[in-house]
Amino acid sequence: MTLLEGKAISVSFGGVQALSAVDLSVHEGDVLDLIGPNGAGKTTLLNAISGLCPARSETLKFNGTEISRLKPHRRAKLGIARTFQVVKPFDRLTVVENVAVGAMFSGHKIPTRSRVIERARVALEQVGIASKADLFPRQLTLSERQQLELARALAMEPALLLLDEVMAGLNHAEIEKTMALIQHINKNLGITIVVVEHVMKAIMNVCNRIVVLHFGKKIAEGTPARIVESPEVIQAYLGKRFADRQRRDQAQRAAQP
Amino acid sequence: MSILVVKDLEVKYGDTQVLWGLDLTIERGEFVALVGANGAGKTTFLKTVVGLLPAAAGSLHFAGEEVSGMPVEYRIRKGMAMVPEGRRLFKGMSVMDNLMIGAHFREDRPQVHEDLGKVFGYFPELERLRKRVAGDLSGGEQQMCAVGRALMASPGLLLVDEMSLGLAPVVVERLAEVLAKINVNERMSVLLVEQDVEIALELSSRGYVLDNGQVTMSGDAGELLRHPQIREAYLGLT
Amino acid sequence: AEDVIKIGAAVSLSGKFAREGEFLKQGYDYWKDAANAQGGVKIGDKKYKVEIVYNDDESDPQTSARLTEKLITEDKVKFLFGPYSSGIATATAAISEKYNMLTMVPMATADSIYQRGYRYVFCPSPLASTGLYPILDLIGTLEKRPATMAIVGPDSLFPNITAEAAQKKAEEMGIKVVYLGKYPQSAADLSSVATAVKGANPEAILCTGYTQDSILLVKSMRELQVNPKLVGLAMSIAVPDFRNALGSAANQVMGTDYWVPTLTYTGIIVKDSDTYAKTYKEKFQKDPTYQAASGTAAGIILQMAVESAGSLDTNAVREALLKLKGQTFYGDFQFNEQGVNTAAKLSVTQIQDGQPKVVFPIQVRQTPVQYPKAPWN
Amino acid sequence: MAGFEKKDAGPALPSIVLGAAVLVFLIVAPFVLSNYWLRVLTSILMYGIVAQGLNIIVGYTGYHAFGNSVFFGIGAYSTGVGMALGLPFGLALALTVPVAVVVAVMVGWPLLRLSGHYFAIATVALNMAMMEMVINVGGITGGAQGLALPINPMGPAMLYKIIYLVMLLILAGATATVYWLDRGSLGYALRALRDSEQGAQVMGINTTAMKIMAWAASGSFTALAGGVWAYWFTFIEPSSAFDINISIKGYVMMLMGGLGTVFGPLIGAAFLELFATIIWGKFLKIHLLILGMLIVLVVTLMPQGLLHHLRWFKRRGKPKEVIR
Amino acid sequence: MDMLFQTIINGLLLGGLYATATIGFSMVWGVMGVINLAHGAFIMIGAYVGYWAFAHFGLDPFLTIPLSMAVLFVIGYLLQELLLNRVMRTSLLLSLILTFGLDMFFINVVILLFSSDFHSVNTSYTGSSLKVGTAFIPYVRLLTFTFALILAGGFYLFLRRTRAGHAILATALDKETARLMAINPSRVYSLTFGAGAALAGAAGSLASMLFPISPIMGREFIGAVFVITVLGGIGSVEGCVLAGLLYGLIQALASLVLGVSYQNIVAFIIFLLILVLRPQGLFGKRFYGEIS
Ligand SMILES: Nc1ncnc2c1ncn2[C@@H]1O[C@H](COP(=O)(O)OP(=O)(O)OP(=O)(O)O)[C@@H](O)[C@H]1O
Ligand SMILES: Nc1ncnc2c1ncn2[C@@H]1O[C@H](COP(=O)(O)OP(=O)(O)OP(=O)(O)O)[C@@H](O)[C@H]1O
Ligand SMILES: [Mg+2]
Ligand SMILES: [Mg+2]
């Protein structure tokens, strides 16, 4: 079933056409990756979906409901959660309070305070920063703040999760962990996910579909394996060296039993 | 001769100690990588070297002089430059002004203009974009501008934090090439902090691995790259 | 212990009325010292020294009200002297009235205060509505009266009352009011007002503003060569700052005044205006203004009433005040039930060759008026 | 900062005792204090309301409503005009709330989209525009000439007690509102949007509605204070009803007491008013100068507020974060 | 028609002075994130310096501009070093209240020193005008206007062309990174605050030629200063000049068309509209004034 259906989404800022007529459909259970060079419009597309920037579109349906005229908080209550590439923590709330806000105002009504906190703690466990619960966000490292973003979104128990470069700045082990987390969220919690990531080798393994944006236009869409072979994508985004590495890694993996 | 010698460095944020007795040396003209897990203290280390954070203990020799008590300006004037995490351009100023402010403190104006030429040589796109407002550039272009700005200080030691953060693979490749070229052409020492351990170690001659505020491994970059522990923990290969 | 009469005064010593408040305070002090020098206020056979308790109201009505309450209930004063400005006095008059506290408010001349039926609030000065009457009366005596007139002033309590009354009277006299301008109180620059006046091209212009406004307006009219035959101001002509600021530009400009040193009224404590000006200058190292004179007069009138009542009882003093009819160096006085001085008259002063000269009313004038006014040099 | 995460829920014993003592004092005050001190206390309460009103929009919501005095003026004038039209005081005062709410909603919708400095000065401009409007409308508002309210024939003793009690009730209402904000989820919504509006939006918070609500509440309390003030003074002028110093004073008090705390603004109001009252008369000409110096000293020496320095009766809590 | 011409002249001439009175305020706001409520007091002190030199030595206020600038630069520099520095990092609110306290302090100090009487400066050319067609251009105002524009232009060049200026701009945009460029932010802040005060002082000296001088004269400027800052875009010198001229013009035209009582309300409404529709100001640049 199609969870999110967008047709001809366009966004312009003054003279800059950040997105031109992009179609996007996300199926239930998908992990869809959005890639493209810097400034291609990936964040803008997420903004258009979550309602943070004025966008034009033929249709923008979530779970069968037309949402293009809804304010961001309405969309959130319907079950769309997201993280920000440039993290936006609530600086003067503690980490756990930050996450609790997510649990408090999402569409799911949680009756008591203690349940809200419990929910927040679980989300912090899941992303692995439970030990920092009582600090303030500015006491975290950049990547921990990214984890906080993720925890806040998880606490909302959304149907669709939009992740904007949550792996940026993570090292390999952490990327592995985050990948596992994404898979867990997707498989076990049944949440559909759209990610924006540059970390290709990670994304290759978790996502089932890739959409490539370039200058605000969709230039390719397909399975990971197909996309990395596409000369257009290599030229615009991946680079030759990456393609070589990718091939080498695959060969290595294939060599392993 | 060593351009940077760090001994027993300790750094604290209030009561929490982040760096524990850290030793690190960079020779003139050397390209050194500093890798490590998140929150290991890499940014903290760079900021301490450049003076944005005070050291709680230990010594910091730069170009033969103890600088740990000195303010940032002094160290910059003495020849450090830093490309900060997240680029941090002066978004409201033009690309040109951003570059020139990198040479803000320099009195040797003719030389500055020559350096500007060099920067445009490394990053021809910057010359094309020089009148644009820096905040409008794409992430990759901004990173180039940030590197260019640091080069304008004509430093003896270039500190780069998270070169590839949020950049498309093609752009990372470009930047890596330029850094390598600068290292060779200008005989500029480089200390690169990078999450992509593979790129970092391929570029550099030596590397340090930081874990929980301590150096756990260091040595020849090639060897580190082949070290099974690194391959497993940082590259995900066996 | 000596017998003293304790009088309370909340005046503005800081804030926007600091200057006027300071003069008023000095006026009160002048009376206090002069009366005490003569042994004090005589009640029956006894003489009472005068003591004044001051508080600074910061030019803020709310603070003034609170301090008034304090003077009445904490300091237990016998009488009150009012603050500068009608706005502040309106807030404090209500409190005086609540406590039946006899209050002399020489510088609260807004008519509206005296229309509220207060019984204990007395104003020795003429009311705001009469602020420009003497100039109009003077115009009435001219052979070739101006046929058209502009009236301008800041949009605030006192100037508005003055302007409205003047407009009415002018129209009754058959003078056409061709321009009526109220500019915002906070206007820093009046060149636009001068331009507007120029556009209306009146033969006479009257301004109801305070000293600062009058200076600005005259400056601007001169710069833009606005040349009416008569320039009349309310309440600033005799203020030394005014002449100092304008120099020769002030020539032939005229204005009404509560008081000027050249007036010839006489009374107790202060023999006449000339004496006042001299002794005041000796005492405070500056020339007195009408604010100071009004304060001194308020003290003298209070003293006369207390002495004539022979008691410090508020109601007895009030009765005496209502019965009294007399003169001080400041002018005539006779109060009606509302506390208004019905005998008070303003005079008109014109600057002639750099000197202020009383030109109206005829019976107290020093020289005839110079009319029409020569164009600005 | 309160959180629902408090391990040791409930305030410590000394603060309960202190709170009870203050409450008892406030209730018996009108019967034991002289009229003058009652007036001083009433004025503390009035500024307490202004400061508490600011606390809602500034401390919790992060919008610097520097010109919140606009509501004070609106309250004063709607009460004044209502009474001039023949309404009894109670009714005229009650009317100020809907008037304030309507203004907050109408103006808040465009203005609350501004952030930081811009909102702060927009409210100042709003205050000035409203003042000019009242001046230029003239007629029933009395324009620049001011408006005299009907005089209550009651003697001062009785009238002042009534005014005092009305102020006290309003302040209690404002404080209860703040207390409720401090504890409830609404408070979390406001604090969240204060720190990151977009972050709050995507987490399901209707930020526009919340902000307007907060401002309307802030404005309503301020307007009520203005209404009572008008009746208390019986004469209002545009320049004193819309006096920007009212909100600036409220700011200083809120700051002295501690921003974003329930009782801080009240402590600040009491401190500043008492200080001012006590030094009056002692330093005739220089007390504004002293007040200026005092403000400078407070800001530079104890920027986190009095409450922070009076913490001996408070349990040691989380590090107090810096206000912005 | 004649009146329209005269009105335009009035508005522009006054606007030039307003612009100069605003630049320092706008810069301090843009660079340091401090809304300096004592700016009016700085203007007033500048006027008193001009008056004092005129009254005692007969110096023409145009000649004493450097003196007022120097005096105020020192005052500003010291205030920043000693007081503001301690609070400006923490919040907008604290600096607002601090400067409010300073304003109160300075006004009352001047009352103590000079009393609250009005003073004026009357030079030989005060009151004479140049006749252009049917309109009059007062010499004093013309000179004031010229000086105002020269000062504004000079300051603009200082910011854009000198290294100190660049350091100011860079610090405004990102303080920590500015340190990486060997810039010392607290020095820059002191310099900026000093320069802002110096410009206010110059404006004060100029204003002393036009308006009565009194301790509270600064209050009359501060409203215009706010409006122009926002209209021009916070921290933008060229914006200040354009906005100052525009503001003078709007006020003058509003008094001509609607009547003098409407000049303020028109200004405030325009101000609100600008804020709502174009908060970065008519001539503002993006990325400036984003500091909170
Ligand atoms: N608020 C805005 N105002 C003006 N232009 C904008 C705005 N937001 C984005 N843009 C422009 O829109 C284009 C797309 O930006 P977007 O942030 O969506 O890119 P992205 O693909 O997420 O890039 P990155 O990989 O660097 O995050 C860019 O050219 C950007 O400069
Ligand atoms: N301002 C601060 N106050 C308190 N603790 C801090 C602060 N900044 C960083 N830390 C802590 O110091 C540790 C090291 O942080 P640092 O930013 O140096 O790590 P890093 O290696 O650069 O990590 P990353 O790869 O995420 O950038 C982390 O545990 C972090 O939580
Ligand atoms: Mg993006
Ligand atoms: Mg880091």
mmCIF file of C-alpha atoms and ligand atoms in Angstrom, chain A residues 11-14 16-19 35-47 53 85 164-165 196 198 213 215-216 237, chain B residues 87 132 135-140 142 166-168, chain E residues 286, ligand 1:
data_model
loop_
_atom_site.group_PDB
_atom_site.id
_atom_site.type_symbol
_atom_site.label_atom_id
_atom_site.label_comp_id
_atom_site.label_asym_id
_atom_site.label_seq_id
_atom_site.Cartn_x
_atom_site.Cartn_y
_atom_site.Cartn_z
ATOM 1 C CA VAL A 11 9.311 24.533 -4.298
ATOM 2 C CA SER A 12 10.921 27.813 -5.146
ATOM 3 C CA PHE A 13 12.681 30.378 -2.993
ATOM 4 C CA GLY A 14 12.491 33.689 -4.715
ATOM 5 C CA VAL A 16 15.732 29.643 -6.949
ATOM 6 C CA GLN A 17 13.769 26.638 -8.086
ATOM 7 C CA ALA A 18 14.752 24.212 -5.325
ATOM 8 C CA LEU A 19 12.413 21.457 -6.463
ATOM 9 C CA ILE A 35 20.498 11.008 -2.484
ATOM 10 C CA GLY A 36 21.918 13.789 -4.548
ATOM 11 C CA PRO A 37 24.675 16.360 -4.510
ATOM 12 C CA ASN A 38 24.662 19.161 -1.973
ATOM 13 C CA GLY A 39 21.910 21.607 -2.732
ATOM 14 C CA ALA A 40 19.984 19.125 -4.849
ATOM 15 C CA GLY A 41 16.837 19.713 -2.831
ATOM 16 C CA LYS A 42 16.761 16.702 -0.522
ATOM 17 C CA THR A 43 16.137 18.649 2.644
ATOM 18 C CA THR A 44 13.676 20.797 0.806
ATOM 19 C CA LEU A 45 11.723 17.712 -0.214
ATOM 20 C CA LEU A 46 11.547 16.590 3.408
ATOM 21 C CA ASN A 47 10.447 20.091 4.343
ATOM 22 C CA CYS A 53 8.097 25.247 3.516
ATOM 23 C CA GLN A 85 19.957 17.993 9.280
ATOM 24 C CA ASP A 164 17.895 13.917 7.295
ATOM 25 C CA GLU A 165 21.543 12.836 7.367
ATOM 26 C CA VAL A 196 18.664 11.303 3.227
ATOM 27 C CA HIS A 198 25.528 10.436 1.755
ATOM 28 C CA LEU A 213 17.786 14.252 -7.000
ATOM 29 C CA PHE A 215 19.243 20.361 -9.261
ATOM 30 C CA GLY A 216 15.762 19.871 -7.875
ATOM 31 C CA TYR A 237 27.050 12.277 -7.367
ATOM 32 C CA ARG B 87 32.368 25.055 7.785
ATOM 33 C CA ARG B 132 28.393 35.482 -4.264
ATOM 34 C CA GLY B 135 25.564 31.620 2.820
ATOM 35 C CA ASP B 136 24.022 30.860 -0.573
ATOM 36 C CA LEU B 137 26.610 28.319 -1.655
ATOM 37 C CA SER B 138 26.056 24.597 -1.674
ATOM 38 C CA GLY B 139 27.609 22.541 1.071
ATOM 39 C CA GLY B 140 30.535 21.443 -1.033
ATOM 40 C CA GLN B 142 31.120 26.174 1.279
ATOM 41 C CA GLY B 166 27.579 15.956 4.842
ATOM 42 C CA LEU B 167 29.307 16.173 1.496
ATOM 43 C CA ALA B 168 28.595 14.177 -1.587
ATOM 44 C CA ARG E 286 20.209 38.311 4.752
HETATM 45 N N1 LIG F 1 15.094 28.996 2.993
HETATM 46 C C1 LIG F 1 15.729 29.017 1.815
HETATM 47 N N2 LIG F 1 15.836 30.185 1.161
HETATM 48 C C2 LIG F 1 16.463 30.241 -0.036
HETATM 49 N N3 LIG F 1 17.021 29.184 -0.659
HETATM 50 C C3 LIG F 1 16.960 27.998 -0.018
HETATM 51 C C4 LIG F 1 16.328 27.851 1.242
HETATM 52 N N4 LIG F 1 16.406 26.567 1.636
HETATM 53 C C5 LIG F 1 17.082 25.934 0.642
HETATM 54 N N5 LIG F 1 17.410 26.772 -0.355
HETATM 55 C C6 LIG F 1 18.105 26.445 -1.595
HETATM 56 O O1 LIG F 1 17.438 25.365 -2.171
HETATM 57 C C7 LIG F 1 18.369 24.457 -2.753
HETATM 58 C C8 LIG F 1 18.134 23.062 -2.176
HETATM 59 O O2 LIG F 1 18.536 23.057 -0.799
HETATM 60 P P1 LIG F 1 18.449 21.759 0.137
HETATM 61 O O3 LIG F 1 18.790 22.194 1.490
HETATM 62 O O4 LIG F 1 17.149 21.093 -0.087
HETATM 63 O O5 LIG F 1 19.606 20.857 -0.423
HETATM 64 P P2 LIG F 1 20.078 19.439 0.067
HETATM 65 O O6 LIG F 1 19.899 18.537 -1.078
HETATM 66 O O7 LIG F 1 19.450 19.065 1.336
HETATM 67 O O8 LIG F 1 21.630 19.709 0.264
HETATM 68 P P3 LIG F 1 22.653 19.162 1.375
HETATM 69 O O9 LIG F 1 23.119 17.848 0.920
HETATM 70 O O10 LIG F 1 23.754 20.175 1.360
HETATM 71 O O11 LIG F 1 21.903 19.135 2.649
HETATM 72 C C9 LIG F 1 19.739 25.028 -2.464
HETATM 73 O O12 LIG F 1 20.169 25.711 -3.605
HETATM 74 C C10 LIG F 1 19.526 25.969 -1.331
HETATM 75 O O13 LIG F 1 20.448 27.035 -1.378
#
